[in-house]
Amino acid sequence: MVKIGVLGLQGAIAEHVRSVEATGAQAMIIKHKEQLDEIDGLIIPGGESTTMRRLIDKYDFFDALVAFGKKDKPIFGTCAGLILLANQIVGQETNHLALMDIKVERNAFGRQKESFETELEIKGVADDFEAVFIRAPYIAEVGPEVEVLATYNDNIVAAQQGHYLCSAFHPELTDDHRLTEYFVNMVKN
Amino acid sequence: MSKIGTDRVKRGMAEMQKGGVIMDVVNAEQAKIAEEAGAVAVMALERVPSDIRAAGGVARMADPTIVEEVMNAVSIPVMAKARIGHIVEARVLESMGVDYLDESEVLTPADEVYHLNKRDFTVPFVCGCRNLGEAARRIGEGTSMLRTKGEPGTGNIVEAVRHMREVNGQVRTLVNMSVDEVMTYAKELGAPYEVLLDIKENGRLPVVNFAAGGIATPADAALMMQLGADGVFVGSGIFKSDNPANFARAIVEATTHYENYELIAKVSKGIGTAMKGLEIGTIAPEERMQDRGW
């Protein structure tokens, strides 16, 4: 059975664990970088990207996370996790892990009162996925190796680049586990 | 078709704050210190609770200029407090685009009988609670997040501990009951029956429950996490300490790694003196903020 880690520094950690377990895979909360050796794939959850980045630096996770990705181990970033994976952030000089060739706009749909849920078509996953967007980012531009999986009002909200997967919305907040299952299958193959 | 202001969207926002620290700030400079230290959100106020307590008089919603200044200073979510039952303060803050409202007993209540109907709002709310009855009533009114009331502005953790233990103990009692006992429990607690049934079925509260009201040190924050808090609010504890930036960073780390005692010892070293605390017994009953609201 594959073992999926959930980066356990801050955010919706328990929800991802629940979703991974619902697909039949094993889940593990990752609080120390050494634990990365024990897992086959990693989910970077939603939360506050600035907070997570500070804790990533504080606990010396940065190089270990980049190395994990470079070893061809799959990583799935949701919302804040997507921001951490991007190699460009609109309006900022700096980026975070820079593992995906995407340019991301933070809080792109506005503040919390503009947060919403909708049904989305996700290529290869579902045509009626229940997507919850919370102060969500979107992907403004993608590089040539990135495949767009979903758009909302012409904005890119899910994408894949080889073994990296990302979504601007929160698949862990609903009982619709199809996108998590898609990631678990990426890890299996 | 997209929908705004649904339960999932409002409660989900609070889920993203889990494991984090929400800090009270009174200006842009403090907000930036909080964000830099790793706060998941800031609460924009005119005065921190200990100053509200010291100043006396009527405490109201913050001047919108301060709220706006804080919103412009940081990219993390900004919360603000409205008086209990003050529909217009809440609507004004919502119209400004504040990300989360606290219907708070720290401010002087505008209504001593009715809390806000929080289902009417697109913006999500957090409300204080001392026990499961109060928690369930607020959920019934549509709050999307809970926090213990504790005793704000005291730097004394004892009331927050009492409230967290009370709520979690009562949830355990409820989960272990047979369904035919729930209506009587609802009557005893003054709690909506349907909310209790939902908690019983799922084995937990339907919204996150943070600790608030008296957290002054990294060890206090870690204690509340061990007692089952989903995260912590720190009011006066940071900007009333000797060195706010150090305290803020140390409290964030202790909250993340609340079971790592060596780490908590390390981050607690040399961070300066915590805020001066207040013994609860020295506060006159009519001045206890936790008794505001019902």
Coordinates of N, CA, C and O in Angstrom, one line a residue, chain B residues 128-288:
Chain B
G128 N -17.2 33.4 21.2 CA -16.7 32.8 22.4 C -17.6 31.8 23.0 O -18.8 31.9 22.8
C129 N -17.1 30.8 23.8 CA -18.0 29.9 24.5 C -17.3 29.4 25.8 O -16.0 29.3 25.8
R130 N -18.1 29.1 26.8 CA -17.5 28.6 28.1 C -17.9 27.1 28.3 O -17.4 26.4 29.1
N131 N -18.9 26.7 27.5 CA -19.4 25.3 27.7 C -20.1 24.9 26.4 O -20.3 25.7 25.5
L132 N -20.6 23.7 26.4 CA -21.2 23.1 25.1 C -22.5 23.8 24.8 O -22.9 24.0 23.7
G133 N -23.3 24.2 25.9 CA -24.5 24.9 25.6 C -24.3 26.2 24.8 O -25.0 26.5 23.8
E134 N -23.3 27.0 25.3 CA -23.0 28.2 24.7 C -22.5 28.0 23.2 O -22.9 28.7 22.3
A135 N -21.6 27.0 23.1 CA -21.1 26.7 21.8 C -22.2 26.3 20.8 O -22.2 26.8 19.7
A136 N -23.1 25.5 21.3 CA -24.2 25.0 20.4 C -25.1 26.1 20.0 O -25.7 26.2 18.9
R137 N -25.4 27.0 21.0 CA -26.3 28.2 20.7 C -25.6 29.0 19.6 O -26.3 29.5 18.6
R138 N -24.3 29.3 19.7 CA -23.6 30.1 18.7 C -23.6 29.4 17.3 O -23.8 30.0 16.3
I139 N -23.4 28.1 17.3 CA -23.5 27.3 16.1 C -24.9 27.4 15.5 O -25.1 27.6 14.3
G140 N -25.9 27.3 16.4 CA -27.3 27.4 15.9 C -27.5 28.8 15.2 O -28.3 28.9 14.3
E141 N -26.9 29.8 15.7 CA -27.0 31.2 15.1 C -26.1 31.4 13.9 O -26.2 32.4 13.2
G142 N -25.3 30.4 13.6 CA -24.5 30.4 12.4 C -23.1 30.8 12.5 O -22.4 31.1 11.5
T143 N -22.5 30.7 13.7 CA -21.0 31.0 13.8 C -20.3 29.9 13.0 O -20.7 28.7 13.0
S144 N -19.1 30.2 12.4 CA -18.4 29.3 11.6 C -17.1 28.9 12.3 O -16.3 28.1 11.8
M145 N -16.9 29.4 13.5 CA -15.7 29.1 14.3 C -16.0 29.5 15.8 O -16.8 30.4 16.0
L146 N -15.4 28.7 16.7 CA -15.6 29.0 18.1 C -14.2 29.3 18.7 O -13.2 28.9 18.2
R147 N -14.2 29.9 19.9 CA -13.0 30.0 20.7 C -13.5 30.0 22.2 O -14.6 30.3 22.5
T148 N -12.6 29.6 23.1 CA -12.9 29.8 24.5 C -13.0 31.2 24.8 O -12.4 32.1 24.1
K149 N -13.8 31.6 25.8 CA -13.8 33.0 26.2 C -12.6 33.3 27.1 O -12.0 34.3 26.9
G150 N -12.3 32.3 28.0 CA -11.2 32.6 28.9 C -11.5 33.9 29.7 O -12.7 34.3 29.8
E151 N -10.5 34.6 30.2 CA -10.8 35.9 30.7 C -9.8 36.9 30.1 O -8.6 36.9 30.4
P152 N -10.3 37.6 29.1 CA -9.4 38.4 28.2 C -8.6 39.5 29.0 O -9.1 40.0 30.0
G153 N -7.4 39.7 28.5 CA -6.6 40.8 29.0 C -6.0 40.6 30.4 O -5.5 41.5 31.0
T154 N -6.1 39.3 30.9 CA -5.5 39.0 32.2 C -4.1 38.4 32.1 O -3.4 38.4 33.1
G155 N -3.8 37.8 31.0 CA -2.5 37.0 31.0 C -2.6 35.8 31.9 O -1.6 35.2 32.3
N156 N -3.8 35.4 32.3 CA -4.0 34.3 33.2 C -4.8 33.2 32.5 O -5.9 33.4 32.0
I157 N -4.2 32.0 32.3 CA -4.7 31.0 31.5 C -5.8 30.2 32.1 O -6.5 29.4 31.4
V158 N -6.1 30.4 33.4 CA -6.9 29.4 34.1 C -8.4 29.4 33.6 O -9.0 28.3 33.5
E159 N -8.9 30.5 33.1 CA -10.3 30.4 32.6 C -10.4 29.8 31.2 O -11.3 29.1 31.0
A160 N -9.4 30.0 30.4 CA -9.4 29.4 29.1 C -9.2 27.8 29.3 O -9.9 27.1 28.6
V161 N -8.4 27.4 30.2 CA -8.3 26.0 30.5 C -9.7 25.4 31.0 O -10.1 24.4 30.5
R162 N -10.3 26.1 31.9 CA -11.6 25.7 32.4 C -12.6 25.5 31.2 O -13.3 24.5 31.1
H163 N -12.6 26.5 30.3 CA -13.6 26.5 29.2 C -13.3 25.4 28.2 O -14.2 24.8 27.7
M164 N -12.1 25.2 27.9 CA -11.7 24.2 26.9 C -12.0 22.8 27.5 O -12.6 21.9 26.8
R165 N -11.7 22.6 28.8 CA -12.0 21.3 29.4 C -13.5 21.0 29.5 O -14.0 19.9 29.2
E166 N -14.2 22.1 29.8 CA -15.7 22.0 29.9 C -16.3 21.6 28.6 O -17.1 20.6 28.5
V167 N -16.0 22.3 27.5 CA -16.6 22.0 26.2 C -16.2 20.6 25.8 O -17.1 19.8 25.4
N168 N -14.9 20.3 25.8 CA -14.5 18.9 25.3 C -15.1 17.8 26.2 O -15.4 16.7 25.7
G169 N -15.1 18.0 27.5 CA -15.7 17.0 28.4 C -17.2 16.8 28.1 O -17.7 15.7 28.0
Q170 N -17.9 17.9 27.8 CA -19.3 17.8 27.5 C -19.6 17.1 26.1 O -20.5 16.4 25.9
V171 N -18.6 17.4 25.2 CA -18.7 16.7 23.9 C -18.6 15.2 24.1 O -19.3 14.4 23.5
R172 N -17.6 14.8 24.9 CA -17.4 13.4 25.2 C -18.6 12.7 25.8 O -19.1 11.7 25.5
T173 N -19.2 13.5 26.8 CA -20.4 13.0 27.5 C -21.6 12.8 26.4 O -22.2 11.7 26.4
L174 N -21.7 13.7 25.5 CA -22.8 13.7 24.5 C -22.5 12.5 23.6 O -23.5 11.8 23.2
V175 N -21.3 12.3 23.1 CA -21.0 11.3 22.2 C -21.3 9.9 22.8 O -21.8 9.0 22.1
N176 N -21.1 9.8 24.1 CA -21.3 8.5 24.7 C -22.8 8.2 25.2 O -23.1 7.2 25.7
M177 N -23.6 9.2 25.0 CA -25.0 9.1 25.4 C -25.8 8.2 24.4 O -25.4 8.1 23.2
S178 N -26.9 7.7 24.8 CA -27.8 7.1 23.8 C -28.7 8.2 23.3 O -28.9 9.2 24.0
V179 N -29.2 8.0 22.1 CA -29.9 9.1 21.4 C -31.1 9.6 22.2 O -31.5 10.7 22.2
D180 N -31.8 8.6 22.9 CA -33.0 9.0 23.7 C -32.7 9.9 24.9 O -33.6 10.5 25.5
E181 N -31.4 10.1 25.2 CA -31.0 11.0 26.3 C -30.7 12.4 25.8 O -30.5 13.3 26.6
V182 N -30.6 12.6 24.5 CA -30.0 13.9 24.0 C -31.0 15.0 24.2 O -30.6 16.1 24.5
M183 N -32.3 14.8 24.1 CA -33.2 15.9 24.2 C -33.2 16.5 25.7 O -33.2 17.7 25.8
T184 N -33.1 15.6 26.6 CA -32.9 16.1 28.0 C -31.6 16.9 28.2 O -31.6 17.9 28.9
Y185 N -30.6 16.4 27.6 CA -29.3 17.1 27.7 C -29.4 18.5 27.0 O -28.9 19.5 27.5
A186 N -30.1 18.5 25.9 CA -30.3 19.8 25.2 C -31.1 20.8 26.1 O -30.7 21.9 26.2
K187 N -32.1 20.2 26.8 CA -32.8 21.1 27.8 C -31.9 21.6 28.9 O -31.9 22.8 29.2
E188 N -31.1 20.7 29.4 CA -30.2 21.1 30.5 C -29.2 22.2 30.1 O -28.9 23.1 30.8
L189 N -28.6 22.0 28.9 CA -27.6 22.9 28.4 C -28.2 24.1 27.8 O -27.5 25.1 27.5
G190 N -29.5 24.1 27.5 CA -30.1 25.2 26.7 C -29.5 25.2 25.3 O -29.3 26.3 24.7
A191 N -29.3 24.0 24.7 CA -28.7 23.9 23.4 C -29.7 23.5 22.4 O -30.6 22.7 22.7
P192 N -29.5 23.9 21.1 CA -30.4 23.4 20.1 C -30.2 21.9 19.9 O -29.1 21.4 19.7
Y193 N -31.3 21.2 19.9 CA -31.3 19.7 19.8 C -30.6 19.2 18.5 O -29.8 18.3 18.6
E194 N -30.9 19.8 17.4 CA -30.3 19.3 16.1 C -28.8 19.5 16.1 O -28.1 18.7 15.5
V195 N -28.3 20.6 16.7 CA -26.9 20.8 16.7 C -26.2 19.7 17.6 O -25.2 19.1 17.2
L196 N -26.8 19.4 18.7 CA -26.3 18.3 19.5 C -26.3 17.0 18.8 O -25.3 16.2 18.9
L197 N -27.4 16.7 18.1 CA -27.4 15.4 17.4 C -26.3 15.3 16.3 O -25.7 14.3 16.2
D198 N -26.1 16.4 15.7 CA -25.0 16.5 14.6 C -23.7 16.2 15.3 O -22.8 15.5 14.8
I199 N -23.4 16.8 16.5 CA -22.1 16.7 17.2 C -22.0 15.2 17.6 O -20.9 14.6 17.4
K200 N -23.1 14.6 18.1 CA -23.1 13.2 18.5 C -22.7 12.3 17.4 O -21.9 11.4 17.5
E201 N -23.4 12.5 16.2 CA -23.2 11.7 15.1 C -21.8 11.7 14.5 O -21.2 10.7 14.2
N202 N -21.2 13.0 14.5 CA -19.9 13.1 13.9 C -18.7 13.0 15.0 O -17.6 12.9 14.6
G203 N -19.1 12.9 16.3 CA -18.1 12.7 17.3 C -17.3 14.0 17.6 O -16.3 13.9 18.3
R204 N -17.6 15.1 17.0 CA -16.9 16.3 17.2 C -17.7 17.6 16.9 O -18.8 17.4 16.2
L205 N -17.2 18.7 17.3 CA -17.9 20.0 16.9 C -17.8 20.2 15.4 O -16.9 19.8 14.8
P206 N -18.9 20.8 14.8 CA -18.8 21.0 13.4 C -17.9 22.1 12.9 O -17.7 22.3 11.7
V207 N -17.4 22.9 13.8 CA -16.5 24.0 13.5 C -15.3 23.9 14.3 O -15.3 23.2 15.4
V208 N -14.2 24.6 14.0 CA -13.0 24.5 14.8 C -13.2 25.3 16.0 O -14.0 26.2 16.1
N209 N -12.4 25.0 17.1 CA -12.5 25.6 18.4 C -11.1 26.0 18.8 O -10.3 25.2 19.1
F210 N -10.8 27.3 18.8 CA -9.5 27.9 19.2 C -9.6 28.2 20.7 O -10.6 28.3 21.3
A211 N -8.4 28.4 21.2 CA -8.3 28.9 22.6 C -8.0 30.4 22.6 O -7.3 30.9 21.7
A212 N -8.7 31.1 23.6 CA -8.5 32.5 23.7 C -8.7 33.0 25.1 O -9.4 32.2 25.9
G213 N -8.2 34.1 25.5 CA -8.5 34.7 26.8 C -7.5 34.3 27.8 O -7.8 33.5 28.7
G214 N -6.3 34.9 27.8 CA -5.3 34.7 28.9 C -4.0 34.0 28.5 O -3.2 33.8 29.3
I215 N -3.8 33.8 27.2 CA -2.6 33.1 26.8 C -1.4 34.2 26.8 O -1.5 35.2 26.1
A216 N -0.4 33.9 27.6 CA 0.7 34.9 27.7 C 2.1 34.4 27.4 O 3.0 35.1 27.2
T217 N 2.2 33.0 27.3 CA 3.6 32.5 27.1 C 3.5 31.3 26.0 O 2.4 30.8 25.8
P218 N 4.7 31.0 25.5 CA 4.7 29.8 24.6 C 4.1 28.5 25.3 O 3.4 27.8 24.6
A219 N 4.4 28.4 26.5 CA 4.0 27.2 27.2 C 2.4 27.2 27.4 O 1.8 26.2 27.3
D220 N 1.9 28.4 27.6 CA 0.4 28.5 27.7 C -0.2 28.1 26.3 O -1.2 27.4 26.3
A221 N 0.4 28.5 25.2 CA -0.2 28.2 23.9 C -0.1 26.7 23.7 O -1.1 26.1 23.3
A222 N 1.0 26.1 24.1 CA 1.2 24.6 23.9 C 0.2 23.9 24.8 O -0.3 22.8 24.4
L223 N 0.0 24.4 26.0 CA -1.0 23.7 26.9 C -2.4 23.7 26.3 O -3.0 22.6 26.3
M224 N -2.8 24.8 25.7 CA -4.1 24.8 25.1 C -4.2 23.8 23.9 O -5.3 23.2 23.7
M225 N -3.2 23.7 23.2 CA -3.2 22.8 22.1 C -3.3 21.3 22.6 O -4.0 20.5 22.0
Q226 N -2.6 21.1 23.7 CA -2.7 19.7 24.3 C -4.1 19.4 24.8 O -4.5 18.3 24.8
L227 N -4.8 20.5 25.2 CA -6.1 20.2 25.8 C -7.1 20.1 24.6 O -8.3 20.0 24.9
G228 N -6.7 20.2 23.4 CA -7.5 20.0 22.2 C -7.9 21.2 21.4 O -8.8 21.1 20.6
A229 N -7.3 22.3 21.7 CA -7.6 23.5 20.9 C -7.1 23.3 19.5 O -6.1 22.6 19.3
D230 N -7.8 23.9 18.5 CA -7.4 23.8 17.1 C -6.3 24.8 16.7 O -5.7 24.8 15.7
G231 N -6.1 25.8 17.6 CA -5.2 26.9 17.4 C -5.4 27.9 18.5 O -6.2 27.6 19.4
V232 N -4.7 29.0 18.5 CA -4.8 30.0 19.6 C -4.9 31.4 19.1 O -4.4 31.8 18.1
F233 N -5.7 32.2 19.9 CA -5.7 33.6 19.8 C -4.8 34.2 20.9 O -4.9 33.8 22.0
V234 N -3.9 35.1 20.5 CA -3.2 35.8 21.6 C -3.5 37.3 21.5 O -3.3 37.9 20.5
G235 N -4.1 37.8 22.6 CA -4.5 39.2 22.6 C -3.4 40.1 23.1 O -2.5 40.5 22.4
S236 N -3.5 40.3 24.4 CA -2.5 41.3 25.0 C -1.1 40.6 25.2 O -0.1 41.3 25.3
G237 N -1.1 39.3 25.1 CA 0.1 38.5 25.5 C 1.4 38.9 24.6 O 2.5 38.8 25.1
I238 N 1.2 39.3 23.4 CA 2.3 39.6 22.6 C 2.8 41.1 22.7 O 3.9 41.4 23.1
F239 N 1.9 42.0 22.4 CA 2.3 43.4 22.4 C 2.3 44.0 23.8 O 2.7 45.2 23.9
K240 N 2.0 43.3 24.8 CA 2.2 43.8 26.2 C 3.4 43.1 26.8 O 3.7 43.3 28.0
S241 N 4.1 42.3 26.0 CA 5.4 41.7 26.6 C 6.5 42.6 26.3 O 6.4 43.6 25.6
D242 N 7.7 42.3 26.9 CA 8.9 43.1 26.7 C 9.4 43.2 25.3 O 9.8 44.2 24.8
N243 N 9.3 42.0 24.6 CA 9.8 42.0 23.2 C 8.9 41.2 22.3 O 8.9 40.0 22.1
P244 N 7.9 42.0 21.7 CA 6.8 41.4 21.0 C 7.3 40.5 19.8 O 6.7 39.4 19.7
A245 N 8.3 40.9 19.1 CA 8.7 40.0 17.9 C 9.2 38.7 18.4 O 8.8 37.6 17.9
N246 N 10.0 38.7 19.5 CA 10.4 37.4 20.1 C 9.3 36.5 20.6 O 9.2 35.3 20.4
F247 N 8.4 37.2 21.3 CA 7.3 36.5 21.9 C 6.4 35.9 20.8 O 5.9 34.7 20.9
A248 N 6.2 36.7 19.8 CA 5.3 36.2 18.7 C 5.9 35.0 18.0 O 5.2 34.0 17.8
R249 N 7.2 35.0 17.7 CA 7.8 33.9 17.0 C 7.8 32.7 17.9 O 7.5 31.5 17.5
A250 N 8.1 32.8 19.2 CA 8.2 31.7 20.2 C 6.8 31.1 20.3 O 6.7 29.9 20.4
I251 N 5.7 31.9 20.4 CA 4.4 31.4 20.6 C 3.9 30.6 19.3 O 3.3 29.5 19.4
V252 N 4.3 31.1 18.1 CA 4.0 30.3 16.9 C 4.7 29.0 16.9 O 4.0 27.9 16.6
E253 N 5.9 28.9 17.3 CA 6.7 27.6 17.3 C 6.1 26.7 18.3 O 6.0 25.5 18.0
A254 N 5.8 27.2 19.5 CA 5.3 26.3 20.5 C 3.9 25.8 20.1 O 3.5 24.7 20.5
T255 N 3.1 26.5 19.4 CA 1.8 26.1 18.9 C 2.0 25.0 17.9 O 1.2 24.0 17.9
T256 N 2.9 25.1 17.0 CA 3.2 24.1 16.0 C 3.7 22.8 16.6 O 3.2 21.7 16.3
H257 N 4.6 22.9 17.5 CA 5.3 21.7 18.1 C 4.9 21.6 19.6 O 5.8 21.6 20.4
Y258 N 3.6 21.5 19.9 CA 3.1 21.6 21.3 C 3.5 20.4 22.1 O 3.4 20.5 23.3
E259 N 4.0 19.4 21.5 CA 4.4 18.2 22.3 C 5.9 18.1 22.4 O 6.4 17.1 23.0
N260 N 6.6 19.0 21.8 CA 8.1 18.9 21.8 C 8.6 19.9 22.9 O 8.9 21.1 22.7
Y261 N 8.8 19.3 24.1 CA 9.1 20.1 25.3 C 10.5 20.7 25.2 O 10.7 21.8 25.7
E262 N 11.5 20.0 24.6 CA 12.8 20.6 24.4 C 12.8 21.8 23.6 O 13.4 22.8 23.9
L263 N 12.0 21.7 22.5 CA 11.8 22.9 21.6 C 11.1 24.1 22.4 O 11.6 25.2 22.2
I264 N 10.1 23.8 23.1 CA 9.4 24.8 23.9 C 10.4 25.5 24.9 O 10.4 26.7 25.0
A265 N 11.2 24.7 25.5 CA 12.2 25.3 26.4 C 13.1 26.2 25.7 O 13.4 27.3 26.1
K266 N 13.6 25.7 24.5 CA 14.5 26.5 23.7 C 13.9 27.8 23.3 O 14.6 28.9 23.4
V267 N 12.7 27.8 22.7 CA 12.1 29.0 22.2 C 11.7 30.0 23.4 O 11.5 31.2 23.1
S268 N 11.6 29.4 24.6 CA 11.2 30.3 25.7 C 12.4 31.0 26.3 O 12.2 31.9 27.2
K269 N 13.6 30.6 25.9 CA 14.8 31.2 26.6 C 15.0 32.6 26.1 O 15.0 32.9 24.9
G270 N 15.3 33.5 27.0 CA 15.8 34.8 26.7 C 14.8 35.6 25.8 O 15.3 36.5 25.0
I271 N 13.5 35.4 25.9 CA 12.6 36.2 25.1 C 12.1 37.4 25.8 O 11.2 38.1 25.3
G272 N 12.5 37.6 27.1 CA 12.1 38.7 27.8 C 10.9 38.3 28.7 O 10.5 37.2 28.8
T273 N 10.4 39.3 29.4 CA 9.3 39.1 30.4 C 8.0 39.1 29.8 O 7.7 39.9 28.9
A274 N 7.1 38.1 30.2 CA 5.7 38.1 29.7 C 4.9 39.2 30.3 O 5.4 39.9 31.2
M275 N 3.7 39.5 29.7 CA 2.9 40.5 30.3 C 2.6 40.2 31.8 O 2.6 39.1 32.2
K276 N 2.4 41.3 32.5 CA 2.0 41.1 33.9 C 0.6 40.5 34.0 O -0.3 41.0 33.3
G277 N 0.4 39.5 34.8 CA -0.9 38.8 34.9 C -1.8 39.4 35.9 O -1.4 40.1 36.8
L278 N -3.0 38.9 35.9 CA -4.0 39.4 36.8 C -4.7 38.1 37.5 O -5.1 37.2 36.7
E279 N -4.7 38.1 38.8 CA -5.5 37.0 39.5 C -7.0 37.2 39.3 O -7.5 38.3 39.4
I280 N -7.7 36.1 38.8 CA -9.1 36.3 38.5 C -9.9 36.8 39.7 O -10.8 37.6 39.5
G281 N -9.5 36.3 40.9 CA -10.3 36.7 42.1 C -10.3 38.2 42.4 O -11.1 38.7 43.1
T282 N -9.3 38.9 41.8 CA -9.2 40.3 42.1 C -10.1 41.1 41.2 O -10.2 42.3 41.3
I283 N -10.7 40.4 40.2 CA -11.6 41.2 39.2 C -13.0 41.1 39.8 O -13.5 40.0 40.0
A284 N -13.6 42.2 39.9 CA -15.0 42.2 40.4 C -15.9 41.5 39.4 O -15.7 41.6 38.2
P285 N -16.9 40.7 40.0 CA -17.7 39.9 39.1 C -18.3 40.7 37.9 O -18.4 40.2 36.8
E286 N -18.7 41.9 38.2 CA -19.3 42.7 37.1 C -18.3 43.1 36.0 O -18.7 43.6 35.0
E287 N -17.0 43.0 36.3 CA -16.0 43.3 35.3 C -15.5 42.1 34.6 O -14.6 42.3 33.8
R288 N -16.0 41.0 34.8 CA -15.6 39.8 34.1 C -16.2 39.7 32.7 O -17.4 39.7 32.6

